[in-house]
Coordinates of C-alpha atoms and ligand atoms in Angstrom, one line a residue:
M1 CA 33.9 -22.6 7.5
N2 CA 31.6 -23.9 4.8
K3 CA 30.2 -21.9 1.9
Q4 CA 26.8 -21.6 3.6
T5 CA 28.1 -19.7 6.6
S6 CA 30.9 -17.7 5.0
G7 CA 28.6 -14.9 4.0
I8 CA 25.4 -13.1 4.7
K9 CA 22.5 -13.5 2.4
L10 CA 19.9 -10.8 1.6
S11 CA 16.7 -11.8 -0.2
F12 CA 14.2 -9.4 -1.6
L13 CA 10.6 -10.6 -1.3
G14 CA 9.3 -7.1 -2.2
G15 CA 10.2 -3.5 -2.5
V16 CA 12.6 -3.6 -5.4
G17 CA 11.6 -3.1 -9.1
E18 CA 8.2 -1.9 -7.7
V19 CA 6.6 0.5 -5.3
G20 CA 5.4 -1.0 -2.0
K21 CA 5.3 -4.4 -0.1
N22 CA 8.8 -3.9 1.3
L23 CA 10.1 -7.1 2.8
M24 CA 13.8 -8.3 3.0
V25 CA 15.3 -11.3 4.7
L26 CA 18.8 -11.3 6.2
E27 CA 20.4 -14.7 6.7
Y28 CA 23.5 -16.1 8.1
G29 CA 24.0 -19.9 8.5
N30 CA 20.8 -21.1 10.0
E31 CA 19.5 -17.8 11.3
M32 CA 17.2 -15.3 9.7
L33 CA 15.8 -11.8 10.3
V34 CA 12.8 -10.4 8.5
I35 CA 13.0 -6.6 7.8
D36 CA 9.6 -5.0 7.3
S37 CA 6.4 -6.6 6.0
G38 CA 4.5 -4.1 3.8
L39 CA 1.7 -4.2 1.4
A40 CA 1.1 -2.7 -2.0
F41 CA -2.1 -1.3 -3.5
P42 CA -3.8 -3.2 -6.3
S43 CA -3.4 -2.1 -9.9
D44 CA -6.2 -1.5 -12.3
D45 CA -6.2 -5.1 -13.6
M46 CA -7.1 -6.5 -10.1
P47 CA -10.9 -5.7 -9.7
G48 CA -12.3 -6.1 -6.3
I49 CA -8.9 -6.6 -4.6
D50 CA -8.2 -4.5 -1.6
L51 CA -4.5 -5.2 -1.0
V52 CA -1.5 -7.0 -2.4
I53 CA 0.9 -8.7 0.0
P54 CA 4.2 -10.6 -0.6
D55 CA 4.4 -14.3 -1.1
F56 CA 5.6 -15.7 2.2
T57 CA 6.6 -19.2 1.0
Y58 CA 10.3 -18.7 1.6
L59 CA 9.6 -17.6 5.2
I60 CA 7.1 -20.4 5.9
N61 CA 9.6 -23.0 4.6
N62 CA 12.2 -21.6 6.9
K63 CA 10.0 -20.8 9.9
N64 CA 12.3 -22.3 12.5
K65 CA 15.3 -20.2 11.4
I66 CA 13.5 -16.8 11.9
K67 CA 14.8 -15.0 15.0
G68 CA 12.7 -11.9 14.7
I69 CA 10.8 -9.3 12.6
L70 CA 12.3 -5.8 12.5
I71 CA 10.0 -3.0 11.5
T72 CA 11.6 0.3 10.4
H73 CA 8.5 2.5 10.6
G74 CA 4.7 2.6 10.5
H75 CA 3.8 3.2 6.9
E76 CA 1.6 0.7 5.1
D77 CA 4.3 -0.3 2.6
H78 CA 6.3 -1.5 5.7
I79 CA 3.7 -2.8 8.2
G80 CA 0.6 -3.5 6.0
A81 CA 1.2 -7.2 5.5
L82 CA 2.4 -7.9 9.0
P83 CA -1.0 -9.4 10.3
Y84 CA -0.9 -11.9 7.4
L85 CA 2.7 -12.7 8.0
L86 CA 2.1 -13.3 11.7
Q87 CA -0.7 -15.7 10.9
E88 CA 2.0 -17.8 9.2
L89 CA 4.7 -17.2 11.8
P90 CA 2.9 -17.3 15.2
G91 CA 5.2 -16.5 18.1
V92 CA 8.0 -14.8 16.1
P93 CA 8.9 -11.6 18.0
V94 CA 8.4 -8.2 16.4
F95 CA 10.5 -5.1 17.2
A96 CA 9.5 -1.5 16.3
S97 CA 9.5 2.0 17.8
K98 CA 6.7 3.4 20.0
L99 CA 4.4 4.9 17.3
T100 CA 5.0 2.0 15.0
V101 CA 4.0 -0.5 17.8
A102 CA 0.9 1.6 18.4
L103 CA 0.0 1.5 14.7
I104 CA 0.6 -2.3 14.5
E105 CA -1.5 -2.9 17.5
N106 CA -4.3 -0.9 15.9
K107 CA -4.0 -3.1 12.9
L108 CA -4.0 -6.3 14.9
K109 CA -7.3 -5.4 16.5
E110 CA -9.0 -6.2 13.2
H111 CA -7.3 -9.6 13.2
R112 CA -8.4 -11.0 16.5
K113 CA -6.9 -14.5 16.1
I114 CA -3.4 -13.2 16.1
K115 CA -1.7 -13.2 19.5
C116 CA 1.2 -10.8 19.2
K117 CA 2.6 -8.1 21.5
P118 CA 5.2 -6.2 19.5
N119 CA 8.3 -5.2 21.4
C120 CA 8.9 -1.5 21.7
V121 CA 12.5 -0.4 21.0
K122 CA 14.1 3.1 21.1
P123 CA 16.6 4.7 18.8
G124 CA 20.1 4.1 20.2
Q125 CA 19.0 0.7 21.7
T126 CA 20.7 -2.5 20.7
I127 CA 19.2 -6.0 20.8
K128 CA 20.6 -9.4 20.1
L129 CA 18.8 -12.0 18.0
G130 CA 20.7 -15.1 17.3
C131 CA 24.1 -14.2 15.9
F132 CA 22.9 -10.7 15.0
S133 CA 23.3 -7.6 17.1
I134 CA 20.9 -4.9 16.0
E135 CA 21.2 -1.2 16.8
F136 CA 18.3 1.1 16.0
V137 CA 19.3 4.5 14.6
K138 CA 17.0 7.5 14.5
V139 CA 16.2 8.8 11.0
T140 CA 13.8 11.6 9.8
H141 CA 10.9 10.6 7.5
S142 CA 7.3 11.6 6.9
I143 CA 6.2 9.7 10.0
S144 CA 7.6 9.8 13.5
G145 CA 9.5 6.9 14.9
A146 CA 11.4 5.9 11.7
M147 CA 14.6 4.1 12.4
A148 CA 17.5 2.7 10.4
L149 CA 19.1 -0.6 11.3
A150 CA 22.8 -1.1 12.0
I151 CA 23.2 -4.9 12.2
T152 CA 26.4 -6.4 13.3
T153 CA 26.8 -9.9 11.7
P154 CA 29.6 -12.4 11.9
V155 CA 30.8 -11.1 8.6
G156 CA 30.6 -7.4 9.2
V157 CA 28.3 -4.5 9.7
Y158 CA 25.2 -4.3 7.5
F159 CA 23.4 -0.9 7.5
H160 CA 19.8 -0.5 6.2
T161 CA 18.5 3.1 6.1
G162 CA 14.8 2.3 5.9
D163 CA 12.8 5.2 4.5
F164 CA 14.6 8.4 5.3
K165 CA 15.4 12.0 4.4
L166 CA 17.9 14.4 6.0
D167 CA 15.8 17.0 7.7
Y168 CA 18.0 19.2 9.8
T169 CA 15.1 21.1 11.3
P170 CA 12.5 18.3 12.1
I171 CA 9.3 19.2 13.9
D172 CA 10.2 17.1 17.0
G173 CA 13.6 18.8 17.1
D174 CA 15.3 15.4 17.0
A175 CA 17.3 15.3 13.8
M176 CA 18.8 12.2 12.2
D177 CA 21.7 10.9 14.3
L178 CA 24.6 11.7 11.9
V179 CA 27.1 11.5 14.7
R180 CA 26.1 8.0 15.4
L181 CA 26.3 7.2 11.7
A182 CA 29.9 8.5 11.7
E183 CA 30.8 6.3 14.7
I184 CA 29.3 3.2 13.0
S185 CA 31.2 4.1 9.9
K186 CA 34.5 4.2 11.8
K187 CA 34.1 0.5 12.6
G188 CA 33.6 -0.2 8.9
V189 CA 30.4 -0.8 7.1
L190 CA 30.4 -3.9 4.9
L191 CA 27.1 -3.5 3.2
L192 CA 24.6 -0.7 2.8
T193 CA 21.0 -0.9 1.5
A194 CA 19.3 2.4 1.1
D195 CA 16.1 4.2 0.1
S196 CA 16.1 5.0 -3.6
T197 CA 12.6 6.6 -4.0
N198 CA 14.0 10.1 -4.9
A199 CA 17.4 9.1 -6.3
E200 CA 16.4 10.8 -9.6
R201 CA 15.7 14.1 -7.9
P202 CA 18.7 16.5 -7.8
G203 CA 19.4 18.7 -4.8
F204 CA 18.0 18.5 -1.3
S205 CA 14.4 17.8 -0.2
M206 CA 12.7 20.7 1.7
S207 CA 12.3 20.5 5.4
E208 CA 8.9 19.6 6.8
R209 CA 9.1 23.0 8.6
K210 CA 8.8 24.8 5.2
V211 CA 5.3 23.3 4.8
G212 CA 4.4 24.7 8.2
A213 CA 5.5 28.2 7.0
T214 CA 3.5 27.9 3.8
L215 CA 0.4 26.7 5.7
D216 CA 0.8 29.6 8.2
N217 CA 0.7 32.1 5.3
L218 CA -2.4 30.5 3.8
F219 CA -4.1 30.8 7.1
V220 CA -3.3 34.5 7.3
Q221 CA -4.4 35.1 3.7
N222 CA -7.8 33.3 4.2
Q223 CA -8.9 34.6 7.6
T224 CA -12.6 34.8 6.7
K225 CA -12.8 31.3 5.1
R226 CA -13.3 27.9 6.4
I227 CA -10.1 25.9 5.9
I228 CA -10.2 22.2 5.0
I229 CA -6.9 20.3 4.9
A230 CA -6.5 16.8 3.4
T231 CA -3.3 15.0 4.4
F232 CA -1.9 11.6 5.1
A233 CA -3.2 10.6 8.5
S234 CA 0.2 9.0 9.4
N235 CA 2.1 12.2 8.9
V236 CA 2.0 13.1 12.6
H237 CA 4.5 16.0 12.2
R238 CA 2.4 17.6 9.5
I239 CA -0.7 17.3 11.7
Q240 CA 1.2 18.7 14.7
Q241 CA 2.1 21.7 12.6
I242 CA -1.5 22.2 11.5
L243 CA -2.6 22.0 15.2
N244 CA 0.0 24.6 16.2
I245 CA -1.2 27.0 13.5
C246 CA -4.8 26.5 14.5
E247 CA -3.9 27.3 18.1
K248 CA -1.9 30.4 17.0
Y249 CA -4.9 31.8 15.0
G250 CA -7.6 30.7 17.3
R251 CA -9.3 28.2 15.0
K252 CA -10.9 25.1 16.3
I253 CA -10.0 21.8 14.6
I254 CA -12.3 19.0 13.5
F255 CA -10.8 15.6 12.7
T256 CA -12.8 13.6 10.1
G257 CA -12.2 10.3 8.4
R258 CA -11.7 6.9 10.1
S259 CA -7.9 6.7 9.8
M260 CA -7.4 10.4 10.7
L261 CA -9.4 9.9 13.9
N262 CA -7.7 6.6 14.7
I263 CA -4.1 7.6 14.1
C264 CA -4.5 11.0 15.8
E265 CA -6.0 9.4 18.8
T266 CA -3.3 6.8 19.0
A267 CA -0.5 9.3 18.5
A268 CA -2.0 11.7 21.1
K269 CA -2.3 8.8 23.6
I270 CA 1.4 8.0 23.4
G271 CA 2.4 11.6 23.4
E272 CA 3.6 11.8 19.8
L273 CA 1.0 14.5 19.1
K274 CA 0.7 17.3 21.6
F275 CA -2.2 19.7 21.7
N276 CA -4.7 21.4 23.9
R277 CA -7.8 19.2 24.0
E278 CA -10.0 22.3 23.9
L279 CA -8.8 23.0 20.4
V280 CA -10.7 20.0 19.1
V281 CA -14.4 20.2 18.3
D282 CA -16.7 17.2 17.7
I283 CA -18.2 17.3 14.2
N284 CA -21.7 17.2 15.7
N285 CA -21.1 20.7 17.1
I286 CA -19.9 22.2 13.9
D287 CA -23.0 24.5 13.7
K288 CA -21.9 26.3 16.8
Y289 CA -18.9 27.9 15.0
E290 CA -18.5 30.3 12.1
D291 CA -16.5 29.4 9.1
K292 CA -13.6 31.6 10.1
Q293 CA -13.3 29.8 13.4
L294 CA -12.8 26.3 11.9
C295 CA -10.2 24.1 10.3
I296 CA -11.3 20.6 9.2
L297 CA -8.6 18.0 8.9
C298 CA -9.6 15.1 6.8
T299 CA -8.6 12.0 4.9
G300 CA -9.0 11.7 1.1
S301 CA -5.9 13.4 -0.2
Q302 CA -5.6 10.6 -2.9
G303 CA -9.2 11.0 -4.0
E304 CA -10.1 7.7 -2.3
E305 CA -13.6 6.5 -2.7
N306 CA -15.6 6.8 0.6
S307 CA -12.9 9.1 2.2
A308 CA -14.1 12.2 4.0
L309 CA -13.0 14.7 1.4
T310 CA -14.4 12.7 -1.6
R311 CA -17.8 12.5 0.2
M312 CA -17.7 16.2 0.8
A313 CA -16.9 16.9 -2.8
N314 CA -19.8 14.6 -3.8
G315 CA -22.2 16.3 -1.5
E316 CA -22.6 13.1 0.5
F317 CA -21.0 14.2 3.8
N318 CA -23.7 14.7 6.4
K319 CA -22.3 17.7 8.4
I320 CA -20.2 19.5 5.9
E321 CA -21.5 21.1 2.8
I322 CA -18.9 22.6 0.5
G323 CA -19.5 26.2 -0.6
N324 CA -17.7 29.3 -1.9
N325 CA -16.4 30.2 1.6
D326 CA -14.3 27.0 1.7
Y327 CA -10.5 26.9 1.2
V328 CA -9.4 23.4 0.5
I329 CA -5.7 22.4 0.8
F330 CA -4.2 19.1 -0.4
S331 CA -1.2 18.9 1.9
S332 CA 0.0 15.8 0.1
S333 CA 1.6 14.4 -3.0
V334 CA -0.1 12.6 -5.8
I335 CA 0.7 9.0 -5.5
P336 CA 1.2 7.6 -9.1
G337 CA -2.0 5.9 -10.2
N338 CA -4.3 8.2 -8.3
E339 CA -4.2 11.1 -10.7
R340 CA -7.6 10.6 -12.1
E341 CA -9.4 10.2 -8.8
I342 CA -7.7 13.3 -7.3
N343 CA -8.5 15.3 -10.4
N344 CA -12.1 14.4 -10.1
V345 CA -12.3 15.5 -6.5
I346 CA -10.6 18.8 -7.3
N347 CA -13.0 19.5 -10.1
L348 CA -16.0 18.7 -7.9
L349 CA -14.7 21.0 -5.2
Y350 CA -14.3 23.9 -7.7
T351 CA -17.8 23.2 -9.1
K352 CA -19.2 23.8 -5.6
G353 CA -17.4 27.1 -5.4
A354 CA -14.5 26.2 -3.2
S355 CA -10.9 27.4 -3.7
V356 CA -8.4 24.6 -4.0
I357 CA -4.6 24.5 -3.4
Y358 CA -2.3 21.6 -4.1
E359 CA 1.3 20.7 -4.3
S360 CA 2.0 22.2 -7.8
L361 CA 0.5 25.6 -6.7
A362 CA 2.2 26.1 -3.3
E363 CA 4.7 24.4 -1.1
V364 CA 2.0 22.5 0.9
H365 CA 3.8 19.2 0.9
V366 CA 7.4 17.8 1.1
S367 CA 8.6 14.3 0.3
G368 CA 9.8 12.1 3.1
H369 CA 12.5 10.5 1.0
A370 CA 16.1 11.8 0.5
Y371 CA 17.1 13.6 -2.7
Q372 CA 20.4 13.1 -4.5
E373 CA 22.5 15.4 -2.3
E374 CA 21.1 13.8 0.9
L375 CA 22.0 10.3 -0.5
K376 CA 25.5 11.6 -1.2
T377 CA 25.8 12.7 2.4
L378 CA 24.7 9.3 3.6
H379 CA 27.1 7.4 1.4
S380 CA 30.0 9.8 2.3
I381 CA 29.5 9.3 6.0
L382 CA 29.0 5.6 6.0
R383 CA 31.5 4.7 3.2
P384 CA 30.2 1.1 2.8
K385 CA 32.3 -1.5 1.0
F386 CA 29.3 -2.9 -0.9
F387 CA 26.0 -1.3 -1.9
V388 CA 22.6 -2.5 -2.8
P389 CA 20.0 0.2 -3.7
C390 CA 16.4 -0.7 -2.5
H391 CA 12.9 0.8 -2.1
G392 CA 12.2 1.8 -5.7
E393 CA 11.4 0.9 -9.2
Y394 CA 14.3 -0.2 -11.4
R395 CA 15.0 3.3 -12.6
H396 CA 15.3 4.6 -9.1
L397 CA 17.7 1.8 -8.1
R398 CA 19.7 2.5 -11.2
A399 CA 19.9 6.2 -10.4
H400 CA 21.0 5.4 -6.9
S401 CA 23.7 3.0 -8.1
N402 CA 25.0 5.9 -10.3
I403 CA 25.2 8.1 -7.3
A404 CA 27.4 5.5 -5.5
K405 CA 29.6 5.2 -8.6
D406 CA 29.9 9.0 -8.9
L407 CA 31.2 9.0 -5.3
G408 CA 33.9 6.6 -6.4
M409 CA 32.5 3.2 -5.6
N410 CA 33.6 0.4 -7.9
D411 CA 30.9 -1.0 -10.2
R412 CA 31.8 -4.5 -9.0
N413 CA 30.8 -3.6 -5.5
I414 CA 27.2 -2.6 -6.4
V415 CA 24.4 -5.0 -7.1
I416 CA 21.0 -3.9 -8.3
P417 CA 18.5 -6.4 -7.1
D418 CA 15.5 -7.8 -9.0
L419 CA 12.4 -8.9 -7.1
G420 CA 13.1 -12.4 -5.6
D421 CA 16.9 -12.1 -5.8
T422 CA 19.2 -13.4 -3.1
I423 CA 22.5 -11.5 -2.8
M424 CA 25.4 -13.1 -1.0
V425 CA 28.0 -10.9 0.7
T426 CA 31.2 -12.1 2.1
K427 CA 34.1 -10.0 3.5
N428 CA 35.5 -9.6 0.0
S429 CA 32.7 -10.2 -2.5
I430 CA 29.2 -9.5 -3.4
K431 CA 27.1 -11.4 -6.0
K432 CA 23.6 -12.6 -6.8
S433 CA 23.4 -16.2 -5.6
G434 CA 19.9 -17.4 -6.5
T435 CA 16.3 -16.6 -6.1
V436 CA 13.4 -17.1 -3.7
P437 CA 9.6 -17.2 -4.5
S438 CA 8.5 -13.6 -4.7
G439 CA 5.1 -13.6 -6.3
I440 CA 2.1 -11.8 -4.9
K441 CA -1.0 -12.7 -2.9
L442 CA -4.2 -10.8 -3.2
V443 CA -6.3 -9.8 -0.2
D444 CA -10.1 -9.4 -0.7
G445 CA -11.6 -8.4 2.6
Y446 CA -9.9 -10.9 4.9
D447 CA -9.4 -13.6 2.3
V448 CA -6.0 -14.2 0.9
S449 CA -5.8 -15.8 -2.5
E450 CA -3.2 -16.6 -5.2
A451 CA -2.7 -14.0 -7.9
G452 CA -4.5 -15.0 -11.0
G453 CA -6.9 -17.4 -9.0
V454 CA -10.3 -18.3 -10.2
V455 CA -12.2 -15.5 -8.5
Q456 CA -9.7 -13.0 -9.9
R457 CA -9.9 -14.4 -13.4
D458 CA -13.7 -14.3 -13.3
R459 CA -13.8 -10.7 -12.3
V460 CA -11.5 -9.7 -15.1
Q461 CA -13.5 -11.7 -17.5
L462 CA -16.8 -10.3 -16.2
A463 CA -15.5 -6.7 -16.5
T464 CA -14.0 -7.1 -20.0
E465 CA -16.3 -9.6 -21.6
G466 CA -19.6 -9.5 -19.8
M467 CA -21.7 -12.5 -18.9
C468 CA -24.4 -14.7 -20.3
I469 CA -26.9 -16.7 -18.2
V470 CA -28.6 -19.7 -19.9
T471 CA -31.7 -21.1 -18.3
V472 CA -33.0 -24.5 -19.2
T473 CA -36.3 -25.3 -17.5
I474 CA -37.3 -29.0 -17.2
S475 CA -40.2 -30.8 -15.8
S476 CA -39.2 -33.2 -13.1
K477 CA -42.4 -35.2 -13.7
F478 CA -41.7 -35.9 -17.4
W479 CA -37.9 -35.3 -17.4
S480 CA -38.2 -33.2 -20.4
L481 CA -37.9 -29.5 -21.4
T482 CA -40.9 -27.3 -20.6
S483 CA -39.9 -24.5 -22.8
K484 CA -37.2 -23.2 -25.2
P485 CA -34.0 -22.4 -23.3
D486 CA -33.6 -18.7 -22.5
I487 CA -30.5 -16.4 -22.5
I488 CA -30.0 -13.3 -20.4
T489 CA -26.8 -11.2 -21.1
K490 CA -25.2 -8.5 -19.0
G491 CA -22.4 -6.3 -20.4
F492 CA -21.9 -8.6 -23.3
V493 CA -23.9 -7.5 -26.4
V494 CA -26.6 -4.9 -27.1
V495 CA -29.6 -7.2 -27.0
K496 CA -31.6 -5.1 -29.4
D497 CA -28.9 -5.3 -32.1
N498 CA -28.2 -8.9 -31.7
E499 CA -31.6 -10.5 -31.3
E500 CA -31.0 -12.9 -34.3
L501 CA -27.7 -14.0 -32.9
L502 CA -29.2 -14.7 -29.5
E503 CA -32.1 -16.6 -31.1
E504 CA -29.6 -18.7 -33.0
A505 CA -27.8 -19.4 -29.7
K506 CA -31.1 -20.4 -28.0
D507 CA -31.9 -22.8 -30.9
M508 CA -28.5 -24.3 -30.7
I509 CA -28.9 -25.0 -27.0
L510 CA -32.4 -26.4 -27.6
N511 CA -31.0 -28.8 -30.2
L512 CA -28.2 -29.7 -27.8
V513 CA -30.5 -30.5 -24.8
I514 CA -33.7 -31.7 -26.4
N515 CA -32.7 -35.3 -26.6
T516 CA -30.9 -35.3 -23.2
N517 CA -31.9 -37.9 -20.8
F518 CA -32.5 -35.6 -17.8
K519 CA -33.5 -38.6 -15.7
T520 CA -29.8 -39.3 -15.1
Q521 CA -29.7 -36.0 -13.3
D522 CA -26.0 -35.6 -14.3
W523 CA -26.4 -31.8 -14.1
N524 CA -22.7 -31.0 -14.2
A525 CA -22.2 -32.8 -17.5
I526 CA -25.2 -31.1 -19.1
K527 CA -24.0 -27.7 -17.8
N528 CA -20.5 -28.2 -19.1
N529 CA -21.9 -29.2 -22.5
I530 CA -23.9 -26.0 -22.7
K531 CA -21.0 -23.9 -21.6
K532 CA -18.6 -25.4 -24.2
T533 CA -21.0 -25.1 -27.0
L534 CA -21.9 -21.5 -26.3
Q535 CA -18.2 -20.5 -25.7
A536 CA -17.3 -21.9 -29.1
F537 CA -20.3 -20.2 -30.7
F538 CA -19.7 -16.7 -29.3
Y539 CA -16.0 -16.9 -30.0
K540 CA -16.6 -18.0 -33.6
R541 CA -19.2 -15.4 -34.3
M542 CA -17.9 -12.4 -32.3
K543 CA -14.4 -13.2 -31.0
R544 CA -15.8 -12.7 -27.5
K545 CA -15.5 -14.9 -24.3
P546 CA -18.2 -13.9 -21.9
V547 CA -18.6 -15.7 -18.6
I548 CA -21.3 -18.3 -19.2
I549 CA -23.5 -19.5 -16.4
P550 CA -25.9 -22.4 -17.2
L551 CA -28.8 -22.8 -14.9
I552 CA -31.1 -25.9 -14.9
I553 CA -34.4 -25.2 -13.3
E554 CA -36.7 -28.1 -12.3
T555 CA -40.4 -27.6 -12.1
K556 CA -43.1 -30.0 -11.2
Ligands
ZN1 ZN1 7.8 5.4 4.6
ZN2 ZN1 8.3 3.0 2.2

């Protein structure tokens, strides 16, 4: 057997050393499987960008080797980039659980060109793709339909947890299949990759059911108030609990926010969300009910602009005006990076007289990712030979590798991956064996562009340096200037305080163009000349680099 086929290779196109855009590639010989295809949200230095997706170059270059795409669950950091990947890999089959398939189909509706019907698989089911045999294993997480993957390869069994936690009392009554894990372990697990999100947190995560108990109490304590709950629309179990509590206390529920309406409708259609239809009231009929009869379930738990809750807080939501009889619950965590926005919304709600409850005040949210003791349980059951921590920033991966070491695993059997790493695993060894392209692509509306592309650079420059428009007006009759060039600035200098400097700049442009032969109509050369001269001038005088836009206007 040659070197190429003596081991499995695992490449990380995303999800390690960062939060989001999870995508791994499993490879043996000439066959490949893609595991998840997620997005990340843009950072502050990417103005105007909606989404960040992985660089698919490695997959595009190996198109013919890809046997299938396996999706562990329906969160955006696992499915968000799938439409963009399918554009590059038409016809490659996709496999996911029922709810995940429904969420993917929802997403594909916005990308009409893509012809893809994802295949629905169930926990416990095994499929064969090339030389790989994949068993889907039920896990608990903050969305229903999450599955781990037990993949039998020619070298041994590779187990990937996907996102998970050990919830012994899940809302659907269907706990993580630890018995099946033990059976898989008996056959011997060669390699484990596992969720490291909460590897720094000691102890066990709380059960989702605990959130239900807290919410129930809050409903009892606030019987006369209107209750407004913001939560993640994809947390179907959380929403199920809220629906149950509303039913119990005779409150009607109003769904608001596009993704909340979308996901709840989808989940209800496939039976993942069960409730009496009479419980739900259309927002247009809100006036027919008293505050104490209502619970409003909305999006906006991250303070997102244009979300239902943010608009309510801003007084821009048509049917709902926040007042002192409102009790607002953030049944969610604060995703790092969103602190300022969330804080703003909370302050606005308080200003309008509402009471506000969030994670640090009461147990109104639990994490969907395993804490240290749960990770120990997983490692102890599976007893893998080799371990690669994934799904986390470097510190989380390091913490997770320490857990494996504490449990007795040899340091040599653990590899902490960097973004873009390929790791080779044979029956007896594990090592980094190279890298694959792992940059990012930026999505602006439906357009995908390179990171650091021209548009992106312009936006950053405009935001930090401002702009300067130079107009040169010429007569097309005499091919000469009709007036002195003019300069308009935006976000660059305070005009009032810099009149002299701008006059000087205008004179300089005048001198530059006054002897130009406009008859040649070589507009680009003239514009470039103006641009270069002004760039040098502003930099020399102010150490600034505004975006310079020269305009040549012809008049008769
Ligand atoms: Zn997840
Ligand atoms: Zn995730």
